[in-house]
Tab-separated table of C-alpha atoms and ligand atoms in Angstrom:
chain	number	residue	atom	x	y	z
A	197	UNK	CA	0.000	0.000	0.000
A	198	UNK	CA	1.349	3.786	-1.425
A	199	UNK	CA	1.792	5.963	2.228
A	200	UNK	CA	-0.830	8.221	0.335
A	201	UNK	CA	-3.237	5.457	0.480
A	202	UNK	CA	-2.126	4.983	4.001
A	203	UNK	CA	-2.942	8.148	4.970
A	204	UNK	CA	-6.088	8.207	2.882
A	205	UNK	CA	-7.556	5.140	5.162
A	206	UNK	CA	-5.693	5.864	8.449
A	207	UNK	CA	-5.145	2.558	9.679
A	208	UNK	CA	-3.783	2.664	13.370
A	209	UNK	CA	-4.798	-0.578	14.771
A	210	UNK	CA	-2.881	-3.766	14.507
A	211	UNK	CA	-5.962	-5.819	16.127
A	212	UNK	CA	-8.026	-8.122	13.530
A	213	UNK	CA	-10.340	-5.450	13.019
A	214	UNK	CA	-9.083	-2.797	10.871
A	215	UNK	CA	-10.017	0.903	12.521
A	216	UNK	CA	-10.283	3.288	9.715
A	217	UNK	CA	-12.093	6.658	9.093
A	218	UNK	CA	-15.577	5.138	8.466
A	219	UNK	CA	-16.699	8.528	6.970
A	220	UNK	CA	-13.311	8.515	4.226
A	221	UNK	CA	-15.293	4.922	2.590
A	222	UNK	CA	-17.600	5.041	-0.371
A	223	UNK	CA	-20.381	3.152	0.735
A	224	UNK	CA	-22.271	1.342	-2.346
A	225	UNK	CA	-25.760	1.558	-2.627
A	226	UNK	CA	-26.091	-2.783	-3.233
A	227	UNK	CA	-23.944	-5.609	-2.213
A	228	UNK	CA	-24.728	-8.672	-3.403
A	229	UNK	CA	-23.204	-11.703	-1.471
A	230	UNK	CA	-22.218	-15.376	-2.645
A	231	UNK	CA	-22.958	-17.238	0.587
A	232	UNK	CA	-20.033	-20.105	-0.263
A	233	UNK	CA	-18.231	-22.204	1.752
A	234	UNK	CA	-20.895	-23.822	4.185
A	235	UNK	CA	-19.614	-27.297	3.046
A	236	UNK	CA	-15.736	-26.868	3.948
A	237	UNK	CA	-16.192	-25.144	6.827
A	238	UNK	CA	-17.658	-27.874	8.249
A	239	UNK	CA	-15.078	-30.405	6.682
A	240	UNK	CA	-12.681	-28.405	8.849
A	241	UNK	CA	-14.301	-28.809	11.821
A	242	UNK	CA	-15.342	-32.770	10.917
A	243	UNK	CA	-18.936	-31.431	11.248
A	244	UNK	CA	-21.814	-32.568	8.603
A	245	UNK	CA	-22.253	-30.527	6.026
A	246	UNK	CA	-25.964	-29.251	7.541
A	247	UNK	CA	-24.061	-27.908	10.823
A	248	UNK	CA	-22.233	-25.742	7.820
A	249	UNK	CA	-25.164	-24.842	6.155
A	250	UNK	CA	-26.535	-24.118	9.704
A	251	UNK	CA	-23.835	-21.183	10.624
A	252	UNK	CA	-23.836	-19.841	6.873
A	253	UNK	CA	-27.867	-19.606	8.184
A	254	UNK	CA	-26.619	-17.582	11.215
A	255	UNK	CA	-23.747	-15.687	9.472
A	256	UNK	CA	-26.553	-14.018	7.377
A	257	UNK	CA	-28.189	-12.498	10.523
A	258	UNK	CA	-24.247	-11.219	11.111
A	259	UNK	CA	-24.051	-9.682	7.505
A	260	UNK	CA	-27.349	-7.614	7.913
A	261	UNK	CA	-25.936	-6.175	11.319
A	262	UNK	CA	-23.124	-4.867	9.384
A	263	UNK	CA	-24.530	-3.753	6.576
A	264	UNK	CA	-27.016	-1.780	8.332
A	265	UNK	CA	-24.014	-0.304	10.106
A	266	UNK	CA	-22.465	1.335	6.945
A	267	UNK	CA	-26.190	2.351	5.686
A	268	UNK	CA	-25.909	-0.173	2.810
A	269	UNK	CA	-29.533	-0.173	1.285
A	270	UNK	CA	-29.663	-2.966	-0.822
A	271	UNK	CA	-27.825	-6.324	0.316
A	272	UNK	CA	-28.499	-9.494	-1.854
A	273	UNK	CA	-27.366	-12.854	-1.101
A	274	UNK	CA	-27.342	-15.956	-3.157
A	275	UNK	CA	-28.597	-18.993	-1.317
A	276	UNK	CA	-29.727	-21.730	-3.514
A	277	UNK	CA	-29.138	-21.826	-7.417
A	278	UNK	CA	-30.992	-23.907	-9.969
A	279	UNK	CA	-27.913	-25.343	-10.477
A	280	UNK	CA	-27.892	-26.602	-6.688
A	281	UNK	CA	-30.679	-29.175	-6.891
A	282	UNK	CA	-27.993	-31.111	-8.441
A	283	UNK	CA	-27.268	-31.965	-4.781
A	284	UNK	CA	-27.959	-34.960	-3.003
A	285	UNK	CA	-32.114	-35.054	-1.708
A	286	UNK	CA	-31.096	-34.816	1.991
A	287	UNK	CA	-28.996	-31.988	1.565
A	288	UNK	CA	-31.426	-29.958	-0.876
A	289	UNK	CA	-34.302	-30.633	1.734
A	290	UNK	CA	-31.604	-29.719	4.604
A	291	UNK	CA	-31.089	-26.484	2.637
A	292	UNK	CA	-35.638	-25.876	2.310
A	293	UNK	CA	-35.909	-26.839	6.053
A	294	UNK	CA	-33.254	-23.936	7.086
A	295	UNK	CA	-34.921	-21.433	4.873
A	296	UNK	CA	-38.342	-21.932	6.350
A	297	UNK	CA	-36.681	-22.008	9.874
A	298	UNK	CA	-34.711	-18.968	9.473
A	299	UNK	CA	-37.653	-16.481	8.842
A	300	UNK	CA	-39.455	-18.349	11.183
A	301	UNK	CA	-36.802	-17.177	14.045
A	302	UNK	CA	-35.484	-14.273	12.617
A	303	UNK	CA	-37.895	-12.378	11.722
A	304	UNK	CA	-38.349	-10.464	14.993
A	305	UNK	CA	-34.209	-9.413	14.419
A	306	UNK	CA	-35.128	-8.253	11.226
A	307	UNK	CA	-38.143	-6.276	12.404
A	308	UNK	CA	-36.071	-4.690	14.886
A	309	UNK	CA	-33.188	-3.691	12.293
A	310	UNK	CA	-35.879	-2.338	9.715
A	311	UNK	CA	-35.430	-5.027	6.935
A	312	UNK	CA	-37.386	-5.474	4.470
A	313	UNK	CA	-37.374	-9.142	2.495
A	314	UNK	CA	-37.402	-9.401	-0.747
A	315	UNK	CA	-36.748	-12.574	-3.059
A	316	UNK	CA	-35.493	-13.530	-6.972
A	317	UNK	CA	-35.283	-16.316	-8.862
A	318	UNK	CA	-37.844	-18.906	-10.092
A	319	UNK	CA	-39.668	-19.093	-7.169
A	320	UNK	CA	-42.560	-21.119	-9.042
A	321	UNK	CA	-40.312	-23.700	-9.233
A	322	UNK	CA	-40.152	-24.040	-5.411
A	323	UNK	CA	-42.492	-26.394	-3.233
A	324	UNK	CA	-45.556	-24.922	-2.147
A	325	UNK	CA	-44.420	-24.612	2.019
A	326	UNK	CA	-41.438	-22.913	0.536
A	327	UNK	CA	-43.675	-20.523	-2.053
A	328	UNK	CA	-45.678	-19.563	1.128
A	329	UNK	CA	-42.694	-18.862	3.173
A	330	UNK	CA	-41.187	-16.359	0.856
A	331	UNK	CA	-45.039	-14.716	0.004
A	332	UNK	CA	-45.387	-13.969	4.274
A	333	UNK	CA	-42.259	-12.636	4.799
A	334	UNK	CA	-42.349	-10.225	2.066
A	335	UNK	CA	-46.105	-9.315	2.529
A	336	UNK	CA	-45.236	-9.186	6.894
A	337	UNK	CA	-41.971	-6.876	5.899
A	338	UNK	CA	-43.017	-4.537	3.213
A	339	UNK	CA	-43.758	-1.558	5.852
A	340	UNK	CA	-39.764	-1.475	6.872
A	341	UNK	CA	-37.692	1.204	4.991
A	342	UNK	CA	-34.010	0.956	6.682
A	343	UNK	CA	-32.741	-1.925	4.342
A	344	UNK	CA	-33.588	-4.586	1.660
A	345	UNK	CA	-32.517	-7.857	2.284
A	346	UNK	CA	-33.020	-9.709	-1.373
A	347	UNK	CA	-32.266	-13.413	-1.050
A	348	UNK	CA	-31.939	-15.231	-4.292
A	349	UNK	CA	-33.632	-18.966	-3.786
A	350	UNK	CA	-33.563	-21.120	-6.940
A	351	UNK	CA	-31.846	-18.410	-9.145
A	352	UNK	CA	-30.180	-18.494	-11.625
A	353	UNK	CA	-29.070	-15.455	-13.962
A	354	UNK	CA	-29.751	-17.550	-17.299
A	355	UNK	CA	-32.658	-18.967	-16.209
A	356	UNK	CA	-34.156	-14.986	-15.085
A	357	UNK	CA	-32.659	-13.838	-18.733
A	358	UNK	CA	-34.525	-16.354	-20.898
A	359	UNK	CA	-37.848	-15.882	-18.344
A	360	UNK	CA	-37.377	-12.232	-19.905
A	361	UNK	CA	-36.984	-13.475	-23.065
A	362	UNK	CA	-40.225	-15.225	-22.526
A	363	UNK	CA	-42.525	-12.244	-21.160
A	364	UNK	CA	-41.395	-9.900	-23.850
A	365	UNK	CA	-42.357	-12.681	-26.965
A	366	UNK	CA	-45.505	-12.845	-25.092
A	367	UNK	CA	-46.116	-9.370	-25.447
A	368	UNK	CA	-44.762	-9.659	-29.016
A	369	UNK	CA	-46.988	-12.238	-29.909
A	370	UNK	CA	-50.105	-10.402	-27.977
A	371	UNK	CA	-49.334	-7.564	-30.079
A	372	UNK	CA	-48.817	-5.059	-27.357
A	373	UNK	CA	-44.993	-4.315	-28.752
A	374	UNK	CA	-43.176	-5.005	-31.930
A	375	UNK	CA	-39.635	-6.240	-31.557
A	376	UNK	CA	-38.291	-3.465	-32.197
A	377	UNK	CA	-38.887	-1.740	-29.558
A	378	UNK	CA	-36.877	-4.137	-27.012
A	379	UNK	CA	-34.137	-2.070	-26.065
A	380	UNK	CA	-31.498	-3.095	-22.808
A	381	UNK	CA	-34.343	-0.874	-20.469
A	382	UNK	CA	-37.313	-2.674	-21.665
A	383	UNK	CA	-35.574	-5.972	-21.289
A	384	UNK	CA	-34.076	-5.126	-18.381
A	385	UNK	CA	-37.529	-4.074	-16.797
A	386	UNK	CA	-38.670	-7.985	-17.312
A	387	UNK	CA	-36.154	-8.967	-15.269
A	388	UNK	CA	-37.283	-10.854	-11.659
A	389	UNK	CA	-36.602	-7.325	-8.965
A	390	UNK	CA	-37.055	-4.366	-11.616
A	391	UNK	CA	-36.990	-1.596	-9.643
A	392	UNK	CA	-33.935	-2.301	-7.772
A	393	UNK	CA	-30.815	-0.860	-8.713
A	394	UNK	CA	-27.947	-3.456	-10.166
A	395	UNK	CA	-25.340	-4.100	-7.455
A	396	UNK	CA	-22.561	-2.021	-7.339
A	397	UNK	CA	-20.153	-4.645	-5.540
A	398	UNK	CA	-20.080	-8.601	-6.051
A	399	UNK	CA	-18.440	-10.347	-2.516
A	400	UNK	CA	-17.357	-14.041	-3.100
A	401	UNK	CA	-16.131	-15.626	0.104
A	402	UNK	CA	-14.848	-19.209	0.094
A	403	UNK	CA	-11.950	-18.660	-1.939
A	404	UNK	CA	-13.596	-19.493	-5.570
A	405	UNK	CA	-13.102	-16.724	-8.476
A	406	UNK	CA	-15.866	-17.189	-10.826
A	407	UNK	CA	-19.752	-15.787	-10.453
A	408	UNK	CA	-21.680	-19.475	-10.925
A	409	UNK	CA	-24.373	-17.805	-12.781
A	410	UNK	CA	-25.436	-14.978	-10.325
A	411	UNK	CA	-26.555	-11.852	-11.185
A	412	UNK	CA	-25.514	-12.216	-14.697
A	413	UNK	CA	-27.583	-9.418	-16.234
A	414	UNK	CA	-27.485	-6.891	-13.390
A	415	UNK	CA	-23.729	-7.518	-12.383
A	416	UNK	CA	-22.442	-6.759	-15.919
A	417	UNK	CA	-20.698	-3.696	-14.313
A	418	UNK	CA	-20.548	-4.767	-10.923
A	419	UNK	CA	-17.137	-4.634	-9.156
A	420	UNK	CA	-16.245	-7.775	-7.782
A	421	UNK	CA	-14.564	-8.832	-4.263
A	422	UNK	CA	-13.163	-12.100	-3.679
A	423	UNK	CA	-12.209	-13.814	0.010
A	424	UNK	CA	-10.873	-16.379	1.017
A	425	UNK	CA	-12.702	-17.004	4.302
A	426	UNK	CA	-15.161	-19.102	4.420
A	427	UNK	CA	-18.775	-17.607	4.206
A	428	UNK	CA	-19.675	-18.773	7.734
A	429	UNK	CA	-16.406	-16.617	8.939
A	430	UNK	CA	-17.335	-14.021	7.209
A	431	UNK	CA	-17.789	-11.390	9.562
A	432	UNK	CA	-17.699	-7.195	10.256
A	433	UNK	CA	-13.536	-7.499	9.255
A	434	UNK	CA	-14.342	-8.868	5.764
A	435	UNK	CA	-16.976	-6.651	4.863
A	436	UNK	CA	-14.882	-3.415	5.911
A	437	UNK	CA	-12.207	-4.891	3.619
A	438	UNK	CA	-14.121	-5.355	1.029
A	439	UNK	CA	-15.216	-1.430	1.341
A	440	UNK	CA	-12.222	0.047	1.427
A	441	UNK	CA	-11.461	-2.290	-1.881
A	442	UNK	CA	-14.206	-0.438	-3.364
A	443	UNK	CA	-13.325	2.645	-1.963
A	444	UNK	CA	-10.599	2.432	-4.404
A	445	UNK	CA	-12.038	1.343	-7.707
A	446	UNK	CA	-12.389	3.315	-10.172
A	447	UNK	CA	-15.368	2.889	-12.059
A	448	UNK	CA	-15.194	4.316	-15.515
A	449	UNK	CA	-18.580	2.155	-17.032
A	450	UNK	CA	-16.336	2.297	-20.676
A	451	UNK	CA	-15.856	6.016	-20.469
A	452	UNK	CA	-12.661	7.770	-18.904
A	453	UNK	CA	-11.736	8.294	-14.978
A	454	UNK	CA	-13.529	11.388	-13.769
A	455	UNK	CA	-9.917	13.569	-13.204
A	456	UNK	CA	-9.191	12.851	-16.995
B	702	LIG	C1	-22.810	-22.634	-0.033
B	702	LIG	O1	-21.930	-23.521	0.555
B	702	LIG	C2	-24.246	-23.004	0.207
B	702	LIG	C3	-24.982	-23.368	-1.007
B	702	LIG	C4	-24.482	-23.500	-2.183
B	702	LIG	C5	-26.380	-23.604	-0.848
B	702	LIG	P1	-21.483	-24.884	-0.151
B	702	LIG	O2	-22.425	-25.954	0.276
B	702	LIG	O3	-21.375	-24.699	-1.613
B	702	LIG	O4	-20.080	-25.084	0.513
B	702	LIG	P2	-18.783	-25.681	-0.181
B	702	LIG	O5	-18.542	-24.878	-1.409
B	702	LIG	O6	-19.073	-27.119	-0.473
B	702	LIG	O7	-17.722	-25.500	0.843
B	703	LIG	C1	-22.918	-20.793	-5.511
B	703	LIG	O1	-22.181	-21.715	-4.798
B	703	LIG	C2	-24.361	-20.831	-5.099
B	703	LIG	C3	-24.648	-20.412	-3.732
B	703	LIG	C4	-23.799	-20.004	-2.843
B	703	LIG	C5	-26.032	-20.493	-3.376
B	703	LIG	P1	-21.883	-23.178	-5.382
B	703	LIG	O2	-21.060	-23.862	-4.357
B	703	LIG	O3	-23.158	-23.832	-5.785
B	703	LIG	O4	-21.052	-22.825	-6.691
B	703	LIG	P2	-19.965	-23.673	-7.486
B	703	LIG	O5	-20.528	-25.044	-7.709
B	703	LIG	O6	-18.740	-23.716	-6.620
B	703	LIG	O7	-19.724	-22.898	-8.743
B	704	LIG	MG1	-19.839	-24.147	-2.815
């Protein structure tokens, strides 16, 4: 690190923690989380995979804390992919059972914090218990204004793109547009969450560099943050590292850096 970025972030602690000038980070307006790692950290601890699963459940409760603490408005996490029913049956239903228990417990936390829950992704596709889950905790939520928790169950970015796809040769075929009218805003407003901004920072804990088909329209110019702790370590010291990482971006969207 250049001393002028030293200076810039004041560092003066050698604890785990990093203390920095809070009010010297830009703060983006949406993070969106990979939740990865659930399976190794419990490897490492020669703990079943569901006791993993089980603090990546807790560590989520941990991430809104923080967020809310640097004002971040809109967090999404991924927490089930279409790709993940791949898994063994026990493990997918271990992964359902959490999801209805954590909104079951948490709720009252979130309530408190001012969270509103949101979800994306092909929730059709989900059993019914799970469909109702995710309809009563957006409908019991919708009043709260402080943040937006957006959890991403059964998503996948292909799948939402091609459900787009879908919609707008409805409409096409209904008459109500002609094709050439789809433009990136149109298509982009068929999307699953249209009225929520695209993130503006990408966290993968766990130690893996790729995406694995999150956020594939939205995250086009998303600036991405990569960890290796895994996501049920993944705690207040992380995130501020990841800030001050995108404190320092520069992002120029294809045109030039503003000082040019
Ligand atoms: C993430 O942890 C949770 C889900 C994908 C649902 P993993 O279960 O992928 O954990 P690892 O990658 O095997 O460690
Ligand atoms: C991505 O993790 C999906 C979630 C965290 C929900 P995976 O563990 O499924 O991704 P890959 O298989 O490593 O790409
Ligand atoms: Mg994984």
């Amino acid at each position: 690190m250049s001393s002028n970025e030293e200076s810039k972030f004041s560092f003066f602690s050698r604890k785990k923690t990093p203390v920095i000038d809070e009010s010297k980070l830009k703060i983006p307006q949406h993070i969106a989380v990979i939740m990865d790692g659930n399976g190794r950290w419990a490897k490492k601890r020669m703990l079943p995979r569901s006791a993993g699963h089980r603090a990546g459940a807790d560590n989520l409760k941990t991430l809104c804390k923080n967020c809310g603490h640097y004002g971040i408005k809109y967090v999404t996490v991924y927490a089930f992919s279409t790709e993940n029913w791949s898994r063994p049956e026990s493990e997918v239903h271990t992964l359902m059972e959490l999801f209805v228990e954590y909104f079951d417990r948490y709720d009252p936390e979130l309530e408190q914090e001012g969270i509103r829950v949101r979800f994306t992704g092909d929730l059709l596709g989900l059993p019914q218990n799970i469909q109702d889950v995710c309809k009563r905790a957006e409908e019991g939520s919708k009043h709260r204004t402080r943040m937006t928790l957006i959890v991403a169950f059964n998503y996948g970015g292909r799948r939402e793109i091609v459900q787009a796809a879908q919609k707008l040769a409805q409409q096409v075929k209904a008459g109500t547009i002609t094709e050439d009218e789809i433009t990136e805003d149109m298509f982009a407003k068929n999307l699953y969450l249209p009225d929520v901004p695209d993130p503006d920072l990408i966290i993968r804990p766990s130690g893996e560099e790729r995406t694995s088909n999150f956020l594939v329209w939205e995250g086009a110019y998303s600036e991405l943050w990569f960890s290796d702790v895994l996501w049920p370590d993944f705690g207040m010291k992380e995130l501020t590292e990841a800030l001050v990482a995108y404190t320092k971006r520069d992002r120029r969207f294809g045109g030039l850096s503003e000082e040019k």
